[in-house]
XYZ file of C-alpha atoms in Angstrom:
728
model
C 191.965 41.285 101.704
C 191.402 43.617 104.846
C 191.637 47.173 105.116
C 194.012 48.455 108.404
C 190.668 50.828 109.354
C 187.421 51.979 107.697
C 186.517 55.647 108.656
C 183.267 57.649 108.414
C 182.229 60.733 109.832
C 179.022 62.545 111.150
C 178.853 66.436 111.771
C 176.771 67.056 114.693
C 174.303 70.229 114.532
C 174.588 72.820 116.710
C 171.422 72.436 118.335
C 171.862 68.773 118.645
C 173.597 66.708 121.610
C 175.189 63.566 121.122
C 176.246 61.137 124.088
C 177.763 57.892 123.195
C 178.936 55.085 126.421
C 179.588 51.233 125.466
C 178.299 51.547 121.894
C 174.710 53.118 123.393
C 173.845 56.329 121.294
C 171.779 58.972 122.522
C 170.705 61.833 120.489
C 169.031 64.857 121.721
C 167.704 68.012 120.088
C 164.549 70.373 120.010
C 161.710 67.516 119.502
C 162.818 65.017 122.066
C 165.605 62.363 122.543
C 166.169 59.063 120.939
C 168.530 56.124 121.486
C 169.994 52.898 119.989
C 172.204 50.080 120.993
C 174.760 49.304 118.234
C 176.709 47.120 120.136
C 176.276 43.814 118.123
C 178.540 45.450 115.794
C 182.097 45.536 116.493
C 183.677 49.200 115.787
C 184.722 52.428 117.797
C 182.559 55.572 117.882
C 184.087 58.627 119.346
C 183.090 62.424 119.379
C 185.609 64.254 118.223
C 185.653 68.116 119.054
C 187.253 70.861 116.979
C 187.028 74.668 116.784
C 184.628 74.321 113.624
C 182.065 72.023 114.722
C 181.880 68.446 116.613
C 181.443 65.253 114.286
C 180.840 61.517 115.024
C 183.786 59.488 113.893
C 182.858 55.574 113.275
C 186.248 53.341 112.675
C 186.198 49.444 111.732
C 189.926 47.701 112.336
C 190.742 45.583 110.159
C 187.073 44.385 109.235
C 185.861 42.018 105.631
C 183.809 43.170 103.421
C 180.605 42.043 105.296
C 181.588 43.952 108.248
C 182.653 47.427 106.722
C 179.230 47.265 104.679
C 177.634 47.649 108.569
C 179.462 50.938 109.171
C 177.387 52.988 106.528
C 174.399 51.338 108.072
C 174.934 52.401 111.496
C 176.227 55.943 110.309
C 173.107 56.161 108.598
C 170.931 55.019 111.353
C 172.662 57.557 113.845
C 171.885 60.008 110.949
C 168.416 59.312 110.646
C 168.273 59.971 114.640
C 169.566 63.338 114.473
C 166.852 64.488 111.967
C 164.408 63.007 113.625
C 164.814 64.815 116.616
C 165.307 68.051 114.731
C 162.821 68.285 111.700
C 160.756 64.562 112.483
C 159.015 62.179 110.144
C 156.293 62.755 108.714
C 154.396 60.016 106.030
C 151.481 60.637 104.011
C 148.976 57.193 103.514
C 146.288 57.315 100.484
C 143.049 55.731 100.740
C 142.437 54.210 97.382
C 139.286 52.697 96.849
C 136.812 51.587 93.955
C 133.268 50.984 94.980
C 133.276 50.907 99.073
C 134.743 54.258 100.743
C 137.073 53.506 103.270
C 136.610 55.484 106.658
C 139.652 55.711 108.863
C 139.185 56.733 112.360
C 141.900 58.007 114.694
C 141.337 56.953 118.440
C 143.538 56.892 121.814
C 144.257 61.293 120.692
C 145.965 59.337 117.881
C 147.795 56.476 119.107
C 145.623 54.316 117.278
C 143.715 53.457 113.702
C 140.310 52.227 113.174
C 139.827 51.136 109.553
C 135.906 50.675 108.838
C 134.391 49.400 105.731
C 137.282 47.960 103.637
C 135.891 46.213 100.631
C 132.483 46.605 102.219
C 133.468 44.169 105.475
C 131.881 45.206 108.533
C 134.765 44.327 110.066
C 136.427 46.715 112.397
C 140.673 46.876 112.014
C 142.459 48.135 114.701
C 146.152 49.189 113.780
C 148.088 50.428 117.299
C 150.626 52.730 116.286
C 154.185 52.131 117.791
C 155.724 54.410 120.768
C 156.240 57.663 119.419
C 154.150 57.672 116.764
C 151.067 59.819 115.823
C 148.087 59.655 113.367
C 145.648 62.130 112.263
C 143.548 63.008 109.418
C 144.797 65.520 106.384
C 142.860 68.161 105.443
C 142.963 66.258 101.727
C 140.297 63.695 101.455
C 141.177 60.059 101.793
C 144.724 60.942 103.452
C 146.539 59.971 106.669
C 149.218 61.551 108.353
C 151.816 59.675 110.482
C 154.485 61.326 112.157
C 157.250 60.875 114.791
C 160.714 60.972 115.539
C 161.592 57.765 115.210
C 162.045 56.504 111.313
C 161.821 53.254 112.292
C 158.969 53.272 114.491
C 156.708 55.325 112.087
C 157.651 53.344 108.788
C 156.401 50.234 110.541
C 153.527 51.917 111.959
C 152.835 52.712 108.058
C 153.267 49.066 106.875
C 150.983 47.792 109.405
C 148.503 49.797 108.453
C 148.878 48.634 104.942
C 149.270 44.692 106.158
C 145.816 45.289 107.734
C 144.374 46.292 104.784
C 145.643 43.767 102.206
C 143.110 42.701 99.875
C 143.055 38.392 100.356
C 141.633 35.521 98.144
C 141.185 37.788 95.041
C 143.414 38.902 91.984
C 145.450 42.224 93.505
C 146.018 43.635 89.851
C 142.553 44.086 89.527
C 141.381 44.886 93.166
C 143.627 47.642 94.018
C 141.864 48.672 97.365
C 143.944 49.086 100.074
C 145.717 52.000 102.311
C 149.470 52.922 100.645
C 151.900 55.004 101.520
C 152.227 58.100 99.079
C 154.698 60.922 100.565
C 157.622 60.722 102.568
C 158.773 63.778 103.452
C 159.731 65.857 107.421
C 157.349 67.449 110.215
C 159.474 70.942 109.840
C 160.479 71.511 106.164
C 163.499 73.029 105.096
C 163.448 76.205 102.982
C 163.820 74.647 99.461
C 165.056 76.507 96.195
C 162.375 76.526 94.348
C 160.723 79.467 92.914
C 157.082 80.167 92.238
C 155.968 82.161 89.559
C 152.801 83.485 90.045
C 151.274 85.554 86.795
C 148.323 87.743 86.583
C 147.123 89.195 83.373
C 145.455 92.050 84.678
C 148.136 93.784 86.148
C 150.581 92.645 83.235
C 153.445 91.831 86.538
C 155.330 88.416 87.603
C 155.663 87.675 90.984
C 158.850 85.757 92.061
C 158.801 83.807 95.856
C 160.370 80.961 97.662
C 158.145 78.034 97.748
C 158.304 75.622 101.241
C 157.586 72.579 100.497
C 154.232 71.150 99.868
C 152.543 74.792 98.946
C 148.953 73.823 99.869
C 149.644 72.906 103.321
C 151.816 75.267 104.297
C 150.542 77.557 106.481
C 153.143 80.210 105.832
C 152.393 80.668 102.443
C 148.804 80.393 102.677
C 147.780 82.055 106.049
C 144.150 83.152 106.581
C 142.452 86.261 106.393
C 142.661 86.753 110.274
C 146.170 85.588 111.035
C 147.052 88.703 108.214
C 144.727 91.080 109.975
C 146.292 90.305 113.360
C 149.934 90.442 112.067
C 148.792 94.057 110.130
C 147.470 95.382 113.386
C 150.727 94.357 115.133
C 153.123 96.127 112.691
C 151.650 99.244 112.459
C 153.549 101.487 114.566
C 156.320 99.424 114.673
C 159.219 101.109 113.310
C 161.375 98.367 111.002
C 158.121 96.102 110.989
C 157.399 95.235 107.138
C 154.217 93.276 106.712
C 156.099 90.226 104.251
C 152.601 88.322 103.874
C 151.858 91.035 101.104
C 153.789 91.191 97.743
C 153.693 94.938 96.213
C 154.553 95.610 92.462
C 154.110 98.420 90.565
C 151.618 98.014 86.974
C 149.403 100.265 84.786
C 146.468 101.303 85.273
C 143.860 100.178 82.949
C 141.646 103.787 83.633
C 144.117 106.536 83.230
C 147.232 104.744 81.746
C 149.691 105.956 84.601
C 151.464 103.500 87.059
C 149.777 102.238 90.219
C 150.284 99.755 92.723
C 149.075 95.735 92.921
C 149.070 93.676 95.777
C 149.221 90.218 96.012
C 148.493 88.066 98.519
C 148.338 83.939 99.005
C 145.540 82.862 101.460
C 143.173 80.918 103.224
C 139.564 81.084 102.991
C 137.912 78.653 106.139
C 136.220 75.406 104.392
C 136.844 76.694 101.093
C 140.630 76.069 99.323
C 144.072 78.431 98.597
C 143.322 81.919 96.850
C 145.332 84.608 95.575
C 143.884 87.840 96.021
C 144.936 90.754 93.692
C 144.097 94.204 94.935
C 145.407 97.202 92.526
C 144.999 100.482 93.438
C 146.137 103.805 91.762
C 146.914 107.217 93.341
C 146.278 109.314 90.207
C 143.056 108.739 90.043
C 141.613 106.957 92.746
C 141.249 103.908 90.742
C 140.089 100.369 92.995
C 139.646 96.888 92.001
C 140.090 93.402 93.591
C 140.243 90.136 91.906
C 140.809 86.987 92.810
C 142.421 83.397 91.421
C 142.014 79.982 92.406
C 145.498 78.708 93.718
C 144.101 74.699 94.035
C 143.230 72.325 91.344
C 140.127 71.695 89.429
C 137.504 69.420 90.852
C 136.276 66.579 89.669
C 132.728 67.787 88.947
C 130.960 71.164 87.818
C 129.037 72.815 90.060
C 125.725 75.081 89.975
C 124.691 77.156 92.713
C 121.141 78.750 92.831
C 119.566 80.974 95.377
C 116.272 82.720 95.182
C 116.949 86.788 96.515
C 113.528 87.733 98.380
C 115.090 90.700 100.116
C 117.771 93.027 100.067
C 119.396 91.234 102.940
C 120.297 88.439 100.547
C 122.422 90.657 98.814
C 125.147 90.220 101.476
C 125.718 86.687 100.405
C 129.182 85.746 99.814
C 130.057 85.091 96.285
C 133.262 83.554 94.877
C 133.375 83.447 91.262
C 136.177 81.938 89.341
C 137.307 82.574 86.015
C 135.262 79.867 85.024
C 131.938 81.050 86.240
C 129.172 82.303 84.215
C 126.457 84.288 86.014
C 123.058 84.498 85.846
C 119.784 86.211 86.605
C 116.848 84.736 84.259
C 114.406 87.461 85.760
C 116.069 90.764 83.719
C 117.850 87.960 80.785
C 121.049 89.243 82.658
C 123.963 87.117 81.790
C 127.638 87.801 83.129
C 129.895 85.648 80.969
C 133.304 84.021 82.253
C 135.855 86.768 83.457
C 138.011 87.744 85.868
C 137.754 86.190 89.174
C 136.062 87.840 91.985
C 135.743 87.457 95.941
C 132.498 90.035 96.498
C 128.944 89.728 97.445
C 125.725 89.456 95.238
C 125.955 93.171 95.700
C 129.110 93.663 94.938
C 128.742 91.912 91.436
C 125.295 94.065 90.334
C 126.749 97.377 90.908
C 130.369 96.215 89.365
C 127.790 95.082 86.338
C 125.878 98.384 86.618
C 129.216 100.604 86.178
C 130.433 98.900 83.796
C 127.423 99.231 81.518
C 126.463 102.867 82.185
C 130.445 104.142 82.236
C 130.256 104.352 78.071
C 126.381 105.240 78.150
C 126.483 108.964 77.289
C 128.525 108.017 73.735
C 126.603 104.703 73.189
C 123.361 107.093 73.313
C 125.131 109.204 70.819
C 126.395 106.348 68.288
C 124.094 103.389 68.987
C 120.882 104.800 70.219
C 119.176 101.260 69.777
C 121.570 99.533 71.946
C 122.005 102.122 74.748
C 117.952 102.524 75.016
C 118.232 98.242 75.535
C 121.257 98.762 77.929
C 118.809 101.461 79.811
C 115.912 99.133 80.508
C 118.379 96.807 81.873
C 119.721 99.286 84.096
C 116.793 100.559 85.802
C 115.576 97.104 87.245
C 118.982 96.743 88.488
C 119.198 100.099 90.248
C 115.951 99.578 91.822
C 117.406 96.035 93.188
C 120.387 98.468 94.678
C 118.086 101.223 95.795
C 120.588 104.072 93.915
C 119.793 106.651 91.381
C 121.228 106.904 88.190
C 124.360 109.182 89.033
C 125.377 106.905 92.012
C 126.205 103.788 89.407
C 129.479 103.575 90.654
C 128.204 103.216 94.413
C 131.588 102.281 95.584
C 133.497 100.556 93.780
C 136.349 102.119 91.780
C 135.964 105.491 93.607
C 138.273 106.739 96.308
C 135.853 107.800 99.275
C 134.167 106.796 102.614
C 132.136 103.683 101.341
C 130.083 103.557 104.207
C 128.703 107.012 103.672
C 128.119 106.543 100.159
C 126.222 103.392 100.552
C 123.957 104.974 103.146
C 123.111 108.124 100.566
C 122.529 105.613 98.065
C 119.626 103.837 100.211
C 117.173 106.406 100.980
C 114.660 106.134 98.194
C 112.619 103.141 99.922
C 112.436 101.669 96.083
C 110.231 98.124 96.559
C 112.620 95.088 96.254
C 111.723 92.834 93.439
C 112.430 89.386 94.093
C 114.862 87.435 91.401
C 116.669 84.610 91.165
C 120.651 84.232 90.597
C 122.607 81.089 89.277
C 126.048 80.658 89.575
C 127.110 78.161 86.813
C 131.267 77.285 86.912
C 132.665 73.751 85.346
C 135.554 73.908 87.216
C 133.622 73.828 90.487
C 135.628 76.350 92.286
C 132.462 78.963 92.371
C 130.727 79.439 95.677
C 127.456 81.165 96.364
C 126.927 81.385 100.335
C 123.296 80.172 102.537
C 122.683 81.434 105.373
C 123.233 79.371 108.498
C 123.008 75.697 107.206
C 122.573 73.953 104.155
C 118.909 73.322 104.968
C 118.017 77.030 103.696
C 115.327 77.181 101.219
C 116.404 79.761 99.218
C 119.867 77.723 98.375
C 120.265 74.929 96.027
C 123.343 72.906 95.327
C 123.356 70.627 92.468
C 127.247 68.867 90.617
C 127.237 67.537 87.278
C 129.318 65.942 85.092
C 131.363 68.217 82.802
C 130.999 67.630 78.789
C 133.788 67.007 76.658
C 133.300 70.727 75.136
C 133.453 72.426 78.978
C 136.813 69.713 79.841
C 138.611 71.109 75.995
C 137.932 74.838 77.633
C 139.642 73.837 80.918
C 142.492 72.314 79.499
C 141.570 68.754 80.490
C 141.535 67.241 77.210
C 143.391 67.983 74.113
C 141.343 69.978 71.665
C 140.425 67.830 68.884
C 141.458 64.732 70.507
C 139.082 61.427 69.692
C 139.215 58.012 70.281
C 141.640 55.970 68.205
C 140.564 52.553 66.652
C 143.140 50.978 69.179
C 141.646 52.789 72.295
C 138.312 51.465 70.944
C 139.171 47.812 70.604
C 141.107 48.038 74.279
C 138.245 49.987 76.006
C 135.692 47.299 74.422
C 137.695 43.934 75.424
C 138.422 45.404 78.614
C 134.671 46.342 79.313
C 133.682 42.606 77.528
C 136.225 40.740 80.496
C 134.662 42.827 83.262
C 131.185 41.858 81.454
C 132.152 38.514 81.419
C 133.218 38.404 85.231
C 130.134 39.953 85.865
C 128.139 37.374 84.898
C 130.396 34.773 86.312
C 128.959 36.278 89.846
C 125.599 34.298 91.047
C 123.093 35.441 93.607
C 124.696 32.990 96.950
C 120.679 32.509 98.097
C 119.568 30.812 94.758
C 116.886 33.317 93.791
C 116.011 33.548 90.294
C 117.769 37.150 89.996
C 118.891 36.977 85.964
C 122.146 36.459 85.454
C 122.825 38.172 81.821
C 124.414 41.627 82.601
C 123.591 44.091 79.746
C 126.162 46.556 78.376
C 125.265 49.827 76.085
C 127.571 52.266 74.144
C 128.024 55.508 75.758
C 130.121 58.745 76.336
C 132.601 59.297 79.104
C 131.285 62.333 80.954
C 134.980 63.175 82.057
C 137.326 62.788 79.103
C 134.455 62.230 76.040
C 135.979 58.908 75.101
C 133.848 56.103 74.358
C 133.161 53.259 77.223
C 130.523 50.614 78.276
C 128.226 51.058 80.497
C 127.172 47.652 82.330
C 123.526 47.336 84.082
C 122.113 44.463 85.791
C 119.294 43.566 88.086
C 119.285 42.622 91.482
C 117.211 41.632 94.646
C 117.564 43.773 97.743
C 116.189 41.282 100.478
C 112.747 42.432 102.026
C 112.410 45.227 99.651
C 112.260 45.167 95.653
C 114.260 44.718 92.646
C 116.779 47.584 91.749
C 119.142 48.102 88.912
C 122.611 48.914 89.146
C 124.504 51.003 86.212
C 128.437 50.930 86.478
C 130.357 52.695 84.000
C 134.235 52.504 84.190
C 136.276 54.591 81.486
C 139.881 52.558 80.543
C 140.505 56.007 78.944
C 140.864 57.974 81.921
C 140.007 56.022 84.750
C 136.460 57.551 85.380
C 133.998 55.383 87.406
C 130.106 56.169 88.292
C 127.933 53.324 90.026
C 123.954 54.747 89.794
C 121.255 52.878 91.419
C 117.667 52.604 89.818
C 114.131 51.487 90.837
C 113.080 48.725 88.843
C 110.034 48.015 89.617
C 106.454 50.151 89.294
C 105.782 53.084 90.624
C 104.554 52.646 94.234
C 101.351 54.003 94.927
C 102.431 55.848 98.065
C 105.177 57.660 99.462
C 107.391 56.394 101.940
C 109.385 57.590 105.116
C 111.562 56.225 107.293
C 112.801 57.410 110.734
C 115.552 55.635 112.192
C 116.703 56.829 115.979
C 120.235 56.074 116.852
C 121.547 56.214 120.536
C 124.975 57.871 121.026
C 127.348 54.648 121.181
C 125.395 52.663 119.143
C 128.217 51.823 116.037
C 126.211 48.856 114.519
C 124.041 51.546 113.318
C 126.374 53.054 110.589
C 126.752 49.788 109.124
C 123.436 49.625 108.128
C 122.853 48.761 104.131
C 121.231 52.024 102.736
C 119.608 52.269 99.389
C 118.713 56.348 98.716
C 116.882 57.271 95.504
C 117.398 60.526 93.593
C 114.047 60.849 94.910
C 115.077 60.495 98.070
C 115.210 63.360 100.767
C 117.028 63.249 104.055
C 116.703 65.145 107.142
C 118.546 64.795 110.723
C 116.687 67.613 113.127
C 118.964 67.560 115.960
C 121.804 69.253 113.480
C 119.815 71.413 111.402
C 120.617 68.900 108.120
C 118.240 68.882 105.031
C 119.188 67.335 101.573
C 116.769 68.258 99.001
C 115.646 65.581 96.526
C 118.238 64.744 93.798
C 121.333 65.958 96.024
C 124.275 63.091 95.747
C 121.617 61.455 93.668
C 121.359 57.662 93.977
C 123.383 55.686 96.209
C 123.672 52.029 97.354
C 125.974 52.320 100.789
C 126.005 52.346 104.570
C 124.722 54.762 106.384
C 128.120 55.721 107.375
C 129.415 55.738 104.276
C 126.179 58.824 103.233
C 127.327 60.684 106.317
C 130.921 60.330 105.265
C 129.627 61.591 101.776
C 127.648 64.555 102.909
C 130.300 65.966 105.330
C 133.266 65.980 102.334
C 131.002 68.008 100.295
C 130.254 70.664 102.767
C 133.917 70.569 104.425
C 135.533 71.263 100.638
C 132.600 73.334 99.012
C 131.258 76.273 102.040
C 133.448 78.371 104.082
C 132.320 81.717 105.558
C 129.023 83.691 104.943
C 127.806 87.153 104.484
C 129.256 90.508 103.406
C 132.629 89.798 102.284
C 133.100 93.824 103.004
C 132.731 93.235 106.779
C 136.207 94.516 108.682
C 138.005 92.072 110.721
C 137.253 88.862 109.608
C 138.806 85.813 111.335
C 139.903 88.473 114.567
C 138.668 87.322 117.847
C 135.800 88.875 119.267
C 134.413 90.525 115.336
C 134.181 86.920 113.731
C 130.811 86.855 111.843
C 128.083 84.508 113.972
C 126.969 82.570 110.804
C 130.504 81.594 110.341
C 130.536 80.301 113.715
C 127.254 78.860 113.409
C 128.323 76.318 110.205
C 131.628 75.314 112.243
C 129.216 74.887 115.030
C 126.895 72.453 112.149
C 129.915 70.958 111.015
C 131.173 69.623 114.161
C 127.592 68.439 115.202
C 127.999 66.578 112.154
C 131.356 65.181 113.520
C 129.558 64.058 116.356
C 126.700 62.393 114.478
C 129.386 60.227 112.210
C 131.284 58.845 115.528
C 127.572 58.303 117.279
C 129.053 60.797 120.078
C 125.414 61.896 120.714
C 121.524 60.940 119.794
C 120.307 61.503 116.057
C 117.131 61.272 114.286
C 117.733 60.263 110.384
C 114.882 60.790 108.093
C 114.424 59.195 104.569
C 111.645 60.895 102.704
C 110.756 59.201 99.427
C 107.138 60.107 97.533
C 108.222 56.920 95.437
C 108.792 54.415 97.823
C 112.531 53.601 96.410
C 114.591 53.961 99.272
C 115.685 51.363 101.227
C 117.110 50.888 105.396
C 118.303 47.559 106.258
C 116.339 46.401 108.895
C 119.002 44.832 111.615
C 116.122 42.344 113.129
C 114.549 41.152 109.585
C 111.917 39.838 109.452
C 111.039 40.725 112.726
C 110.253 44.601 113.287
C 112.887 46.876 113.828
C 112.615 48.731 117.687
C 114.568 51.848 116.646
C 113.103 52.226 112.992
C 109.836 53.469 111.529
C 108.222 52.806 107.995
C 105.583 55.407 107.393
C 103.194 55.791 104.201
C 101.531 58.655 102.638
C 99.571 60.191 100.121
C 101.635 61.816 97.581
C 100.720 65.424 96.919
C 99.509 67.021 93.613
C 102.591 69.368 93.440
C 104.853 65.785 94.250
C 103.018 64.142 91.293
C 103.416 67.328 89.037
C 107.373 67.529 90.094
C 107.771 63.224 89.346
C 105.754 63.684 86.051
C 103.081 61.359 87.485
C 100.127 63.477 86.574
C 101.151 63.290 82.644
C 101.754 59.651 82.364
C 98.795 58.248 80.297
C 98.156 54.389 82.128
C 95.234 53.561 80.108
C 93.564 53.502 76.719
C 96.665 51.994 74.899
C 94.804 49.442 72.387
C 92.294 52.022 72.066
C 94.972 54.611 70.504
C 96.186 51.796 68.560
C 92.545 51.347 66.798
C 92.243 54.700 66.152
C 89.860 55.657 69.213
C 90.542 58.558 71.406
C 92.748 57.852 74.251
C 91.552 59.003 77.783
C 93.844 61.633 78.394
C 92.638 62.892 74.821
C 88.597 62.318 76.010
C 89.434 64.444 79.454
C 91.189 66.659 76.995
C 87.928 67.291 74.574
């Protein structure tokens, strides 16, 4: 049965122009022009203009079932064209890998994409984008962004990238590596009706704001401090101009118990993450307080920052302390437990500590003299560090007045500065203590670690009292056994005598605390030595980790490997590299220096290790210097150290893209590191290997000086060992 006519209508927005000629539809909007020829479908397409709006009318006369089905298809295609020229289309793609990090590099101004190191292969996969489609790297790790006006070309470009990284000749249920579409959205987001509620316990208030699509990536929701300062200066003196970046509410003052004002600002710290800054001021007593809360996610690992403070200039180092962080100063036996988050400096943190401890001292000296005496003994060295007197313990915190004048008055006694160390331990990984100029700062150290089960419980990542059930134990053991059998089936291709057996032993997952199996297998690296690869895979939470350990004896000498790379030599990035946990890494041209132990043991490529270094620094580091400096982010008033670190990151990007000459230095005192020789067994003209005698300090740090290497038989027979004889 055929209908006389089938009709569909589509409203044309006010900022869009549509032209139709011989079933060729042309749509023009703010973002450009799109054309589509639908002449292969017999239908009438007309533009009907009314006083209210303009419409496109699609009509099919005497159409059959399949013919009428095309009506809705053509309408959807034109509707997508209107959406494309007004809001655009944006596809997000995720780089998924297990062991070999996939490296995606946009080229030709975003019109092409190079994919490297897929499944460890040295093949460079070229993925050209279709006309009008651009590809770029997201601020989020391992994420690509494709955008354009034509949905067909954007989606086809994304499908081409996925097809280029398709796993072949393997079980795709186990090998999930690839590039997959994770989100489909628009370039210009529409205002949604969702509501975000921000709760600040210390202020006893609730703020409700509208959200716009993806909160973490929206620059309007999380403007930078510099943008807020510029808009504030521009709005001063303009009638009717209100600053909408900050939310203002009334809240209770904790000092005089009267009503004060709390201002909330959602902002982004460069090279760090999104935060919520809360500033409280009471006009009745003059009390001020500032607090921050993280607006981002909990990091995969915890972090510990250690800085040796050698002078009063070091007190200006900026400090981000989350509400999970513990601050310790061992020299004074001072520990600041987890509490409210702070964006301050080391000096500001010590001033707040002195103020909080001293505020109740007059009463405490009468009620509990013993405790008051202990607190006075602690406050004295802290005041000496700040160079202030007992009457000035508040400094500029919590009082209304001229901060700069009070600080100058405090620092006129000339007390000598006593060096000390400060340590910030944050299991959530959301704290930071700044370095000077570059990560090569000898006073600064960063260590990442896996959280314990107790820490995961405190962070709310694991339910309290959760234990592994018998079914989970059996499932985990079965999966580990299956993985072990598959690993045993892999045999060396060169016919060497490497043992095929894979050793397995039970362990505990560092992420969720469940029981798991750790697999260990010795392998031989050609022209190097035997190493042991330890692989951990938790089947409860999906946590994976791979470590490389030396399988041979300790070398008598240390080894220094120097590789000179010229600009444009992309083959150098594909060199296999074994970095042990005792190896340090340097690139002098960009002042990059990694201390031994940083990033742990890694068996990857030169390109892979550079990507790991960049990801670690770009997500952990932000501006340095005194956080009280006015005009942060404004043109002409920026911190030179912040600009210096931005130049450092740009230099690291140039090294990753081989746009400049650079020198890579691997210094391993136990000679357990390796860099592939592309001309093996012949010498490599670009690489030098030097052996050197270890110093006594290096032997002490490695524990070699305390090893007993002889006299074991005598010890078994009751005779004194060589170490005991030496002691006597």
